[in-house]
C-alpha atoms as a PDB file:
ATOM      1  CA  MET A   1     106.559  87.192  74.492  1.00  0.00           C
ATOM      2  CA  GLY A   2     109.323  84.654  73.844  1.00  0.00           C
ATOM      3  CA  ARG A   3     110.558  81.668  75.800  1.00  0.00           C
ATOM      4  CA  ASN A   4     110.111  81.755  79.549  1.00  0.00           C
ATOM      5  CA  LEU A   5     113.663  80.807  80.486  1.00  0.00           C
ATOM      6  CA  ILE A   6     117.148  81.130  79.102  1.00  0.00           C
ATOM      7  CA  SER A   7     119.534  78.209  79.396  1.00  0.00           C
ATOM      8  CA  GLU A   8     122.569  77.817  81.647  1.00  0.00           C
ATOM      9  CA  GLN A   9     124.831  78.086  78.588  1.00  0.00           C
ATOM     10  CA  GLU A  10     123.204  81.381  77.629  1.00  0.00           C
ATOM     11  CA  VAL A  11     123.546  82.720  81.172  1.00  0.00           C
ATOM     12  CA  SER A  12     127.208  81.747  81.078  1.00  0.00           C
ATOM     13  CA  LEU A  13     127.650  83.550  77.740  1.00  0.00           C
ATOM     14  CA  LEU A  14     126.045  86.685  79.201  1.00  0.00           C
ATOM     15  CA  LEU A  15     128.258  86.611  82.310  1.00  0.00           C
ATOM     16  CA  ASN A  16     131.335  86.412  80.090  1.00  0.00           C
ATOM     17  CA  ASP A  17     130.058  89.393  78.094  1.00  0.00           C
ATOM     18  CA  VAL A  18     129.624  91.412  81.278  1.00  0.00           C
ATOM     19  CA  LEU A  19     133.127  90.469  82.424  1.00  0.00           C
ATOM     20  CA  GLU A  20     134.795  91.376  79.096  1.00  0.00           C
ATOM     21  CA  ARG A  21     132.786  94.537  78.458  1.00  0.00           C
ATOM     22  CA  TYR A  22     132.424  96.014  81.958  1.00  0.00           C
ATOM     23  CA  GLY A  23     134.890  94.155  84.220  1.00  0.00           C
ATOM     24  CA  TYR A  24     132.289  92.693  86.611  1.00  0.00           C
ATOM     25  CA  ASP A  25     133.089  89.035  87.227  1.00  0.00           C
ATOM     26  CA  PHE A  26     130.106  86.871  88.163  1.00  0.00           C
ATOM     27  CA  THR A  27     131.449  83.708  86.562  1.00  0.00           C
ATOM     28  CA  ALA A  28     132.310  82.137  89.925  1.00  0.00           C
ATOM     29  CA  TYR A  29     128.949  82.781  91.553  1.00  0.00           C
ATOM     30  CA  ALA A  30     126.903  79.721  92.534  1.00  0.00           C
ATOM     31  CA  SER A  31     125.097  78.789  89.323  1.00  0.00           C
ATOM     32  CA  ALA A  32     121.619  78.065  90.754  1.00  0.00           C
ATOM     33  CA  SER A  33     121.147  81.513  92.287  1.00  0.00           C
ATOM     34  CA  ILE A  34     122.761  83.430  89.418  1.00  0.00           C
ATOM     35  CA  ASN A  35     120.631  81.580  86.828  1.00  0.00           C
ATOM     36  CA  ARG A  36     117.525  82.407  88.833  1.00  0.00           C
ATOM     37  CA  ARG A  37     118.365  86.111  89.012  1.00  0.00           C
ATOM     38  CA  VAL A  38     119.387  86.464  85.360  1.00  0.00           C
ATOM     39  CA  ASN A  39     116.158  84.748  84.312  1.00  0.00           C
ATOM     40  CA  HIS A  40     114.074  86.852  86.664  1.00  0.00           C
ATOM     41  CA  LEU A  41     115.336  90.055  85.027  1.00  0.00           C
ATOM     42  CA  TYR A  42     114.823  88.556  81.555  1.00  0.00           C
ATOM     43  CA  GLN A  43     111.173  87.901  82.386  1.00  0.00           C
ATOM     44  CA  THR A  44     110.584  91.145  84.297  1.00  0.00           C
ATOM     45  CA  ASP A  45     111.840  93.272  81.397  1.00  0.00           C
ATOM     46  CA  ARG A  46     109.904  91.182  78.836  1.00  0.00           C
ATOM     47  CA  PHE A  47     112.578  90.479  76.263  1.00  0.00           C
ATOM     48  CA  SER A  48     111.349  88.553  73.249  1.00  0.00           C
ATOM     49  CA  SER A  49     114.578  86.559  72.851  1.00  0.00           C
ATOM     50  CA  PHE A  50     117.938  85.873  74.456  1.00  0.00           C
ATOM     51  CA  ALA A  51     119.642  87.649  71.524  1.00  0.00           C
ATOM     52  CA  GLU A  52     117.717  90.845  72.284  1.00  0.00           C
ATOM     53  CA  TYR A  53     118.557  90.607  76.008  1.00  0.00           C
ATOM     54  CA  ARG A  54     122.230  90.009  75.287  1.00  0.00           C
ATOM     55  CA  TYR A  55     122.412  92.861  72.765  1.00  0.00           C
ATOM     56  CA  ARG A  56     120.868  95.264  75.284  1.00  0.00           C
ATOM     57  CA  VAL A  57     123.341  94.317  78.035  1.00  0.00           C
ATOM     58  CA  ILE A  58     126.357  94.644  75.700  1.00  0.00           C
ATOM     59  CA  THR A  59     125.378  97.917  74.005  1.00  0.00           C
ATOM     60  CA  ASP A  60     123.628  99.852  76.784  1.00  0.00           C
ATOM     61  CA  PRO A  61     125.880 100.625  79.788  1.00  0.00           C
ATOM     62  CA  GLU A  62     122.933 101.964  81.807  1.00  0.00           C
ATOM     63  CA  TYR A  63     121.032  98.746  81.288  1.00  0.00           C
ATOM     64  CA  ALA A  64     124.186  96.782  82.139  1.00  0.00           C
ATOM     65  CA  LEU A  65     124.166  98.568  85.499  1.00  0.00           C
ATOM     66  CA  ARG A  66     120.568  97.467  86.022  1.00  0.00           C
ATOM     67  CA  PHE A  67     121.699  93.916  85.210  1.00  0.00           C
ATOM     68  CA  VAL A  68     124.534  94.104  87.771  1.00  0.00           C
ATOM     69  CA  GLU A  69     122.180  95.481  90.424  1.00  0.00           C
ATOM     70  CA  ALA A  70     119.573  92.811  89.726  1.00  0.00           C
ATOM     71  CA  ILE A  71     122.001  89.950  90.268  1.00  0.00           C
ATOM     72  CA  THR A  72     123.822  91.386  93.295  1.00  0.00           C
ATOM     73  CA  VAL A  73     120.761  92.492  95.257  1.00  0.00           C
ATOM     74  CA  ASN A  74     120.888  91.260  98.853  1.00  0.00           C
ATOM     75  CA  VAL A  75     118.192  90.977 101.458  1.00  0.00           C
ATOM     76  CA  THR A  76     119.153  92.782 104.644  1.00  0.00           C
ATOM     77  CA  GLU A  77     117.699  94.208 107.840  1.00  0.00           C
ATOM     78  CA  MET A  78     118.886  95.968 110.977  1.00  0.00           C
ATOM     79  CA  PHE A  79     120.203  93.639 113.695  1.00  0.00           C
ATOM     80  CA  ARG A  80     119.565  90.658 111.424  1.00  0.00           C
ATOM     81  CA  ASP A  81     119.902  87.450 113.483  1.00  0.00           C
ATOM     82  CA  PRO A  82     119.855  89.371 116.814  1.00  0.00           C
ATOM     83  CA  SER A  83     121.905  86.711 118.631  1.00  0.00           C
ATOM     84  CA  PHE A  84     124.842  87.542 116.321  1.00  0.00           C
ATOM     85  CA  TYR A  85     124.705  91.171 117.463  1.00  0.00           C
ATOM     86  CA  TYR A  86     124.197  90.142 121.079  1.00  0.00           C
ATOM     87  CA  THR A  87     127.442  88.152 120.843  1.00  0.00           C
ATOM     88  CA  LEU A  88     129.268  91.087 119.227  1.00  0.00           C
ATOM     89  CA  ARG A  89     128.036  93.287 122.072  1.00  0.00           C
ATOM     90  CA  SER A  90     128.891  90.909 124.897  1.00  0.00           C
ATOM     91  CA  GLN A  91     132.022  89.064 123.698  1.00  0.00           C
ATOM     92  CA  VAL A  92     133.727  91.005 120.908  1.00  0.00           C
ATOM     93  CA  LEU A  93     133.359  94.709 121.738  1.00  0.00           C
ATOM     94  CA  PRO A  94     134.790  94.395 125.287  1.00  0.00           C
ATOM     95  CA  ILE A  95     138.003  93.027 123.691  1.00  0.00           C
ATOM     96  CA  LEU A  96     138.046  95.685 120.951  1.00  0.00           C
ATOM     97  CA  ALA A  97     137.640  98.311 123.694  1.00  0.00           C
ATOM     98  CA  THR A  98     141.255  97.615 124.729  1.00  0.00           C
ATOM     99  CA  TYR A  99     142.574  98.882 121.366  1.00  0.00           C
ATOM    100  CA  PRO A 100     143.517 102.559 120.926  1.00  0.00           C
ATOM    101  CA  PHE A 101     141.721 102.626 117.558  1.00  0.00           C
ATOM    102  CA  ILE A 102     139.255 100.175 116.000  1.00  0.00           C
ATOM    103  CA  ARG A 103     139.138  99.479 112.260  1.00  0.00           C
ATOM    104  CA  ILE A 104     136.181  97.476 110.982  1.00  0.00           C
ATOM    105  CA  TRP A 105     135.427  96.242 107.476  1.00  0.00           C
ATOM    106  CA  HIS A 106     131.817  95.422 106.630  1.00  0.00           C
ATOM    107  CA  ALA A 107     132.073  93.697 103.232  1.00  0.00           C
ATOM    108  CA  GLY A 108     129.039  93.189 101.002  1.00  0.00           C
ATOM    109  CA  CYS A 109     127.177  95.738 103.110  1.00  0.00           C
ATOM    110  CA  SER A 110     124.217  96.175 100.718  1.00  0.00           C
ATOM    111  CA  THR A 111     122.035  99.188 101.646  1.00  0.00           C
ATOM    112  CA  GLY A 112     123.724  99.609 105.020  1.00  0.00           C
ATOM    113  CA  GLU A 113     121.139  98.520 107.608  1.00  0.00           C
ATOM    114  CA  GLU A 114     123.617  96.181 109.291  1.00  0.00           C
ATOM    115  CA  VAL A 115     126.366  98.804 109.187  1.00  0.00           C
ATOM    116  CA  TYR A 116     124.181 101.243 111.118  1.00  0.00           C
ATOM    117  CA  SER A 117     123.311  98.416 113.534  1.00  0.00           C
ATOM    118  CA  LEU A 118     127.015  98.008 114.227  1.00  0.00           C
ATOM    119  CA  ALA A 119     127.482 101.768 114.666  1.00  0.00           C
ATOM    120  CA  ILE A 120     124.701 101.729 117.282  1.00  0.00           C
ATOM    121  CA  LEU A 121     126.442  98.893 119.166  1.00  0.00           C
ATOM    122  CA  LEU A 122     129.712 100.836 119.129  1.00  0.00           C
ATOM    123  CA  LYS A 123     127.933 103.981 120.309  1.00  0.00           C
ATOM    124  CA  GLU A 124     126.351 102.143 123.249  1.00  0.00           C
ATOM    125  CA  ALA A 125     129.707 100.592 124.170  1.00  0.00           C
ATOM    126  CA  LYS A 126     131.217 104.113 124.099  1.00  0.00           C
ATOM    127  CA  LEU A 127     133.603 103.040 121.323  1.00  0.00           C
ATOM    128  CA  LEU A 128     132.233 104.853 118.286  1.00  0.00           C
ATOM    129  CA  HIS A 129     134.500 107.879 118.769  1.00  0.00           C
ATOM    130  CA  LYS A 130     137.594 105.720 118.245  1.00  0.00           C
ATOM    131  CA  ALA A 131     136.245 103.456 115.509  1.00  0.00           C
ATOM    132  CA  ILE A 132     135.936 103.635 111.737  1.00  0.00           C
ATOM    133  CA  ILE A 133     133.725 101.302 109.696  1.00  0.00           C
ATOM    134  CA  TYR A 134     134.584 100.708 106.033  1.00  0.00           C
ATOM    135  CA  ALA A 135     131.339  99.598 104.382  1.00  0.00           C
ATOM    136  CA  THR A 136     131.877  98.137 100.914  1.00  0.00           C
ATOM    137  CA  ASP A 137     129.796  96.596  98.158  1.00  0.00           C
ATOM    138  CA  ILE A 138     130.149  95.939  94.418  1.00  0.00           C
ATOM    139  CA  ASN A 139     126.834  97.707  93.769  1.00  0.00           C
ATOM    140  CA  ALA A 140     127.120 101.516  93.593  1.00  0.00           C
ATOM    141  CA  SER A 141     123.403 102.272  93.961  1.00  0.00           C
ATOM    142  CA  VAL A 142     123.044 100.368  97.249  1.00  0.00           C
ATOM    143  CA  LEU A 143     126.058 102.260  98.626  1.00  0.00           C
ATOM    144  CA  GLU A 144     124.312 105.515  97.772  1.00  0.00           C
ATOM    145  CA  LYS A 145     121.294 104.395  99.818  1.00  0.00           C
ATOM    146  CA  GLY A 146     123.608 103.506 102.696  1.00  0.00           C
ATOM    147  CA  ARG A 147     125.254 106.935 102.601  1.00  0.00           C
ATOM    148  CA  LYS A 148     121.859 108.591 103.037  1.00  0.00           C
ATOM    149  CA  GLY A 149     121.171 106.555 106.191  1.00  0.00           C
ATOM    150  CA  MET A 150     117.466 106.472 105.404  1.00  0.00           C
ATOM    151  CA  PHE A 151     115.431 103.292 105.774  1.00  0.00           C
ATOM    152  CA  ARG A 152     111.706 102.663 105.483  1.00  0.00           C
ATOM    153  CA  LEU A 153     109.722 103.767 108.518  1.00  0.00           C
ATOM    154  CA  SER A 154     107.436 100.758 108.070  1.00  0.00           C
ATOM    155  CA  GLN A 155     110.386  98.504 109.029  1.00  0.00           C
ATOM    156  CA  MET A 156     111.181 100.253 112.306  1.00  0.00           C
ATOM    157  CA  GLN A 157     108.882  98.165 114.477  1.00  0.00           C
ATOM    158  CA  GLN A 158     110.634  94.970 113.341  1.00  0.00           C
ATOM    159  CA  TYR A 159     114.066  96.597 113.663  1.00  0.00           C
ATOM    160  CA  SER A 160     113.213  97.782 117.167  1.00  0.00           C
ATOM    161  CA  ARG A 161     112.313  94.190 118.150  1.00  0.00           C
ATOM    162  CA  ASN A 162     115.591  92.929 116.651  1.00  0.00           C
ATOM    163  CA  TYR A 163     117.471  95.646 118.543  1.00  0.00           C
ATOM    164  CA  MET A 164     115.907  94.649 121.881  1.00  0.00           C
ATOM    165  CA  GLU A 165     116.723  90.974 121.248  1.00  0.00           C
ATOM    166  CA  ALA A 166     120.303  92.006 120.462  1.00  0.00           C
ATOM    167  CA  GLY A 167     120.599  93.420 123.994  1.00  0.00           C
ATOM    168  CA  GLY A 168     119.577  97.002 123.244  1.00  0.00           C
ATOM    169  CA  ARG A 169     118.587  99.014 126.287  1.00  0.00           C
ATOM    170  CA  GLU A 170     117.896 102.468 124.841  1.00  0.00           C
ATOM    171  CA  ASP A 171     114.748 103.722 123.138  1.00  0.00           C
ATOM    172  CA  PHE A 172     115.468 102.633 119.558  1.00  0.00           C
ATOM    173  CA  SER A 173     113.549 105.601 118.112  1.00  0.00           C
ATOM    174  CA  SER A 174     116.126 107.954 119.655  1.00  0.00           C
ATOM    175  CA  TYR A 175     118.519 106.915 116.867  1.00  0.00           C
ATOM    176  CA  TYR A 176     116.439 108.298 114.002  1.00  0.00           C
ATOM    177  CA  THR A 177     113.952 110.994 113.033  1.00  0.00           C
ATOM    178  CA  ALA A 178     110.834 110.241 111.011  1.00  0.00           C
ATOM    179  CA  ASN A 179     110.999 111.875 107.593  1.00  0.00           C
ATOM    180  CA  TYR A 180     107.795 111.143 105.640  1.00  0.00           C
ATOM    181  CA  GLU A 181     108.005 107.417 104.823  1.00  0.00           C
ATOM    182  CA  TYR A 182     111.611 107.135 105.937  1.00  0.00           C
ATOM    183  CA  ALA A 183     113.594 106.981 109.136  1.00  0.00           C
ATOM    184  CA  LYS A 184     116.693 109.168 108.895  1.00  0.00           C
ATOM    185  CA  PHE A 185     119.462 107.860 111.159  1.00  0.00           C
ATOM    186  CA  ARG A 186     121.566 110.197 113.260  1.00  0.00           C
ATOM    187  CA  GLU A 187     124.520 112.018 111.721  1.00  0.00           C
ATOM    188  CA  ASP A 188     126.921 110.975 114.488  1.00  0.00           C
ATOM    189  CA  LEU A 189     126.442 107.330 113.430  1.00  0.00           C
ATOM    190  CA  GLY A 190     126.994 108.002 109.721  1.00  0.00           C
ATOM    191  CA  GLU A 191     130.100 110.119 110.321  1.00  0.00           C
ATOM    192  CA  LYS A 192     132.079 107.033 111.355  1.00  0.00           C
ATOM    193  CA  ILE A 193     131.107 105.001 108.274  1.00  0.00           C
ATOM    194  CA  ILE A 194     132.945 105.178 104.943  1.00  0.00           C
ATOM    195  CA  PHE A 195     130.881 103.700 102.114  1.00  0.00           C
ATOM    196  CA  SER A 196     132.986 102.745  99.098  1.00  0.00           C
ATOM    197  CA  PRO A 197     132.923 100.292  96.176  1.00  0.00           C
ATOM    198  CA  HIS A 198     134.926  97.075  96.538  1.00  0.00           C
ATOM    199  CA  ASN A 199     134.645  93.918  94.478  1.00  0.00           C
ATOM    200  CA  LEU A 200     135.379  90.779  96.513  1.00  0.00           C
ATOM    201  CA  VAL A 201     135.979  88.829  93.300  1.00  0.00           C
ATOM    202  CA  THR A 202     138.779  91.008  91.924  1.00  0.00           C
ATOM    203  CA  ASP A 203     139.936  93.570  94.514  1.00  0.00           C
ATOM    204  CA  GLY A 204     142.561  93.053  97.203  1.00  0.00           C
ATOM    205  CA  SER A 205     142.982  94.096 100.806  1.00  0.00           C
ATOM    206  CA  PHE A 206     143.146  97.803 101.633  1.00  0.00           C
ATOM    207  CA  ASN A 207     143.908  97.896 105.379  1.00  0.00           C
ATOM    208  CA  GLU A 208     144.437  95.803 108.506  1.00  0.00           C
ATOM    209  CA  PHE A 209     141.319  95.294 110.612  1.00  0.00           C
ATOM    210  CA  GLN A 210     140.342  94.108 114.074  1.00  0.00           C
ATOM    211  CA  LEU A 211     136.882  93.032 112.912  1.00  0.00           C
ATOM    212  CA  ILE A 212     135.570  91.964 109.497  1.00  0.00           C
ATOM    213  CA  ILE A 213     131.885  91.258 108.922  1.00  0.00           C
ATOM    214  CA  CYS A 214     130.593  89.688 105.722  1.00  0.00           C
ATOM    215  CA  ARG A 215     127.196  88.088 106.148  1.00  0.00           C
ATOM    216  CA  ASN A 216     125.163  86.110 103.643  1.00  0.00           C
ATOM    217  CA  VAL A 217     127.458  86.908 100.717  1.00  0.00           C
ATOM    218  CA  LEU A 218     129.631  83.773 100.502  1.00  0.00           C
ATOM    219  CA  ILE A 219     126.550  81.567 100.009  1.00  0.00           C
ATOM    220  CA  TYR A 220     126.268  83.050  96.495  1.00  0.00           C
ATOM    221  CA  PHE A 221     129.854  82.101  95.568  1.00  0.00           C
ATOM    222  CA  ASN A 222     131.223  78.786  94.374  1.00  0.00           C
ATOM    223  CA  LYS A 223     133.813  76.913  96.472  1.00  0.00           C
ATOM    224  CA  LYS A 224     136.856  78.366  94.708  1.00  0.00           C
ATOM    225  CA  LEU A 225     135.681  81.948  95.075  1.00  0.00           C
ATOM    226  CA  GLN A 226     134.744  81.346  98.734  1.00  0.00           C
ATOM    227  CA  GLU A 227     138.327  80.218  99.322  1.00  0.00           C
ATOM    228  CA  ARG A 228     139.714  83.344  97.651  1.00  0.00           C
ATOM    229  CA  VAL A 229     137.520  85.659  99.721  1.00  0.00           C
ATOM    230  CA  LEU A 230     138.198  83.880 103.031  1.00  0.00           C
ATOM    231  CA  THR A 231     141.940  84.077 102.350  1.00  0.00           C
ATOM    232  CA  LEU A 232     141.527  87.797 101.624  1.00  0.00           C
ATOM    233  CA  PHE A 233     139.730  88.251 104.955  1.00  0.00           C
ATOM    234  CA  SER A 234     142.332  86.225 106.839  1.00  0.00           C
ATOM    235  CA  ASP A 235     145.142  88.315 105.320  1.00  0.00           C
ATOM    236  CA  SER A 236     143.261  91.544 106.141  1.00  0.00           C
ATOM    237  CA  LEU A 237     142.761  90.707 109.831  1.00  0.00           C
ATOM    238  CA  GLU A 238     145.208  91.532 112.594  1.00  0.00           C
ATOM    239  CA  GLN A 239     146.331  88.662 114.816  1.00  0.00           C
ATOM    240  CA  LEU A 240     143.485  87.959 117.283  1.00  0.00           C
ATOM    241  CA  GLY A 241     141.029  89.872 115.054  1.00  0.00           C
ATOM    242  CA  PHE A 242     137.444  88.708 114.601  1.00  0.00           C
ATOM    243  CA  LEU A 243     135.516  87.516 111.543  1.00  0.00           C
ATOM    244  CA  GLY A 244     131.705  87.416 111.463  1.00  0.00           C
ATOM    245  CA  LEU A 245     129.782  85.471 108.791  1.00  0.00           C
ATOM    246  CA  GLY A 246     126.121  84.743 107.980  1.00  0.00           C
ATOM    247  CA  SER A 247     124.029  82.089 109.690  1.00  0.00           C
ATOM    248  CA  LYS A 248     124.468  79.521 106.870  1.00  0.00           C
ATOM    249  CA  GLU A 249     128.185  80.168 106.349  1.00  0.00           C
ATOM    250  CA  THR A 250     131.201  78.487 107.917  1.00  0.00           C
ATOM    251  CA  LEU A 251     134.989  78.296 107.943  1.00  0.00           C
ATOM    252  CA  ASN A 252     134.873  74.522 108.408  1.00  0.00           C
ATOM    253  CA  PHE A 253     136.429  72.526 105.545  1.00  0.00           C
ATOM    254  CA  THR A 254     138.211  75.602 104.143  1.00  0.00           C
ATOM    255  CA  SER A 255     141.909  76.338 103.815  1.00  0.00           C
ATOM    256  CA  VAL A 256     141.825  79.028 106.541  1.00  0.00           C
ATOM    257  CA  THR A 257     140.079  76.932 109.198  1.00  0.00           C
ATOM    258  CA  LYS A 258     143.351  76.268 111.102  1.00  0.00           C
ATOM    259  CA  LYS A 259     143.929  80.001 111.486  1.00  0.00           C
ATOM    260  CA  PHE A 260     140.676  80.611 113.366  1.00  0.00           C
ATOM    261  CA  ARG A 261     138.824  79.494 116.465  1.00  0.00           C
ATOM    262  CA  GLN A 262     135.039  79.784 116.656  1.00  0.00           C
ATOM    263  CA  LEU A 263     133.534  81.457 119.725  1.00  0.00           C
ATOM    264  CA  GLU A 264     132.291  79.031 122.378  1.00  0.00           C
ATOM    265  CA  ASN A 265     128.604  79.791 121.876  1.00  0.00           C
ATOM    266  CA  LYS A 266     128.869  78.640 118.243  1.00  0.00           C
ATOM    267  CA  GLU A 267     127.606  81.957 116.906  1.00  0.00           C
ATOM    268  CA  LYS A 268     129.084  82.560 113.414  1.00  0.00           C
ATOM    269  CA  ILE A 269     132.030  84.568 114.757  1.00  0.00           C
ATOM    270  CA  TRP A 270     135.636  83.363 114.650  1.00  0.00           C
ATOM    271  CA  ARG A 271     138.817  84.751 116.177  1.00  0.00           C
ATOM    272  CA  LYS A 272     142.140  84.632 114.343  1.00  0.00           C
ATOM    273  CA  VAL A 273     144.595  82.655 116.443  1.00  0.00           C
ATOM    274  CA  GLN A 274     148.291  83.350 116.838  1.00  0.00           C
ATOM    275  CA  LEU A 275     150.119  80.575 115.034  1.00  0.00           C
END
């Protein structure tokens, strides 16, 4: 077993390799979290040296995919931060209900728990039939999990509590069927979700939306990349559209702050103002 940690310079070298060889750009991610993740994989897979690790990433595309997955993995859960979903339900959806068709972009959707949470809200507001949710992530294997709509049964008790706190009034278990260790969510929810790869670092806008949700993704980016992504979201939103971020994220002190007004209850949801 070699050294325990690889240096920041070595991490930087590896990220440049991944960019040049495979086109994934992690060079503008916040260095503390990316260093931690790169080192975690290095230790988990027991490389004897940085040179061996680097060689494996460069020469083995399958291993490179493992590397990408290891450093983009996101923690997620259904109805995460229930007050956010309560605010969507009570303040945002009634406004979206006035539109003939509702386009939603859920960026950095990970394995899709929050996307299905949103589909449930739309269903209960009788809006799902006229909505489409584009769920995107850089990581292909998490999108595959999202497409299946299957989440661990052991989590359902917690998710049910979150759902109730988010203003849910139905029996949460009516939305899924137990399938061995997994809960399989209803087809009518999944039919309105399009899971597809999108890289916030390099890809552009692909539609005009009334609601964009991107939670707990920007915290992993440096300031410059945050600016790029927020500008992308601003450009992708219709006038008076809504933007929802994670609990530790903000539009304050960014270049787009003048284009948005935060909801009165200070939940992390902003509305694009008409300038």
